């Protein structure tokens, strides 16, 4: 049978231990990387959701401003029409 010296056994044992640590380190690094990627995805989605909400708020505010402006223009147009009618009545009454 093949006999190994104590030094050879020690070297092989240390090598196997280092290989095991290396494998464990790679597995741990992969898990860390996946956790970081998942966290980054979640943060990106949160930022996108916040941006969507802000855009919707801006659009709603712009819509409300536009409607208020349209109402103001309508009131001014109606007032102008009334004034035009009064002026026309005054012109025809003065003849």
GROMACS .gro file of C-alpha atoms in nm:
model
   95
    1UNK     CA    1   0.000   0.000   0.000
    2UNK     CA    2   0.111   0.357  -0.072
    3UNK     CA    3   0.237   0.541   0.239
    4UNK     CA    4   0.230   0.919   0.278
    5UNK     CA    5   0.463   1.111   0.501
    6UNK     CA    6   0.334   1.330   0.780
    7UNK     CA    7   0.435   1.642   0.582
    8UNK     CA    8   0.250   1.526   0.273
    9UNK     CA    9  -0.059   1.451   0.478
   10UNK     CA   10  -0.033   1.795   0.641
   11UNK     CA   11   0.009   1.969   0.303
   12UNK     CA   12  -0.287   1.782   0.152
   13UNK     CA   13  -0.499   1.858   0.461
   14UNK     CA   14  -0.412   2.228   0.447
   15UNK     CA   15  -0.480   2.232   0.074
   16UNK     CA   16  -0.819   2.073   0.122
   17UNK     CA   17  -0.899   2.314   0.404
   18UNK     CA   18  -0.803   2.612   0.185
   19UNK     CA   19  -1.007   2.474  -0.104
   20UNK     CA   20  -1.305   2.438   0.132
   21UNK     CA   21  -1.260   2.796   0.256
   22UNK     CA   22  -1.230   2.919  -0.102
   23UNK     CA   23  -1.552   2.742  -0.200
   24UNK     CA   24  -1.727   2.876   0.107
   25UNK     CA   25  -1.598   3.227   0.031
   26UNK     CA   26  -1.724   3.209  -0.326
   27UNK     CA   27  -2.064   3.088  -0.214
   28UNK     CA   28  -2.080   3.363   0.048
   29UNK     CA   29  -1.966   3.625  -0.203
   30UNK     CA   30  -2.233   3.511  -0.448
   31UNK     CA   31  -2.499   3.535  -0.179
   32UNK     CA   32  -2.375   3.883  -0.083
   33UNK     CA   33  -2.377   3.993  -0.446
   34UNK     CA   34  -2.730   3.861  -0.497
   35UNK     CA   35  -2.847   4.039  -0.182
   36UNK     CA   36  -2.690   4.365  -0.299
   37UNK     CA   37  -2.848   4.326  -0.643
   38UNK     CA   38  -3.190   4.258  -0.488
   39UNK     CA   39  -3.155   4.563  -0.266
   40UNK     CA   40  -3.052   4.776  -0.563
   41UNK     CA   41  -3.352   4.651  -0.763
   42UNK     CA   42  -3.586   4.735  -0.475
   43UNK     CA   43  -3.436   5.083  -0.437
   44UNK     CA   44  -3.461   5.144  -0.812
   45UNK     CA   45  -3.825   5.040  -0.811
   46UNK     CA   46  -3.896   5.264  -0.512
   47UNK     CA   47  -3.734   5.558  -0.692
   48UNK     CA   48  -3.934   5.484  -1.006
   49UNK     CA   49  -4.256   5.463  -0.806
   50UNK     CA   50  -4.177   5.793  -0.636
   51UNK     CA   51  -4.101   5.955  -0.971
   52UNK     CA   52  -4.430   5.824  -1.115
   53UNK     CA   53  -4.620   5.964  -0.818
   54UNK     CA   54  -4.448   6.301  -0.857
   55UNK     CA   55  -4.526   6.310  -1.230
   56UNK     CA   56  -4.890   6.231  -1.160
   57UNK     CA   57  -4.904   6.505  -0.895
   58UNK     CA   58  -4.754   6.755  -1.140
   59UNK     CA   59  -5.000   6.651  -1.410
   60UNK     CA   60  -5.293   6.682  -1.169
   61UNK     CA   61  -5.176   7.028  -1.064
   62UNK     CA   62  -5.132   7.135  -1.426
   63UNK     CA   63  -5.479   7.001  -1.508
   64UNK     CA   64  -5.630   7.196  -1.217
   65UNK     CA   65  -5.444   7.512  -1.324
   66UNK     CA   66  -5.565   7.471  -1.681
   67UNK     CA   67  -5.926   7.424  -1.568
   68UNK     CA   68  -5.905   7.730  -1.342
   69UNK     CA   69  -5.760   7.932  -1.631
   70UNK     CA   70  -6.036   7.814  -1.864
   71UNK     CA   71  -6.300   7.914  -1.608
   72UNK     CA   72  -6.136   8.255  -1.566
   73UNK     CA   73  -6.127   8.310  -1.943
   74UNK     CA   74  -6.491   8.202  -1.968
   75UNK     CA   75  -6.591   8.453  -1.697
   76UNK     CA   76  -6.395   8.729  -1.870
   77UNK     CA   77  -6.555   8.644  -2.206
   78UNK     CA   78  -6.902   8.649  -2.049
   79UNK     CA   79  -6.826   8.983  -1.883
   80UNK     CA   80  -6.700   9.123  -2.212
   81UNK     CA   81  -7.017   9.003  -2.383
   82UNK     CA   82  -7.234   9.176  -2.120
   83UNK     CA   83  -7.036   9.498  -2.157
   84UNK     CA   84  -7.065   9.480  -2.534
   85UNK     CA   85  -7.439   9.433  -2.498
   86UNK     CA   86  -7.469   9.732  -2.261
   87UNK     CA   87  -7.262   9.952  -2.493
   88UNK     CA   88  -7.476   9.847  -2.792
   89UNK     CA   89  -7.793   9.927  -2.596
   90UNK     CA   90  -7.655  10.268  -2.503
   91UNK     CA   91  -7.566  10.342  -2.866
   92UNK     CA   92  -7.909  10.237  -2.996
   93UNK     CA   93  -8.088  10.422  -2.715
   94UNK     CA   94  -7.900  10.741  -2.792
   95UNK     CA   95  -8.015  10.751  -3.155
   0.00000   0.00000   0.00000
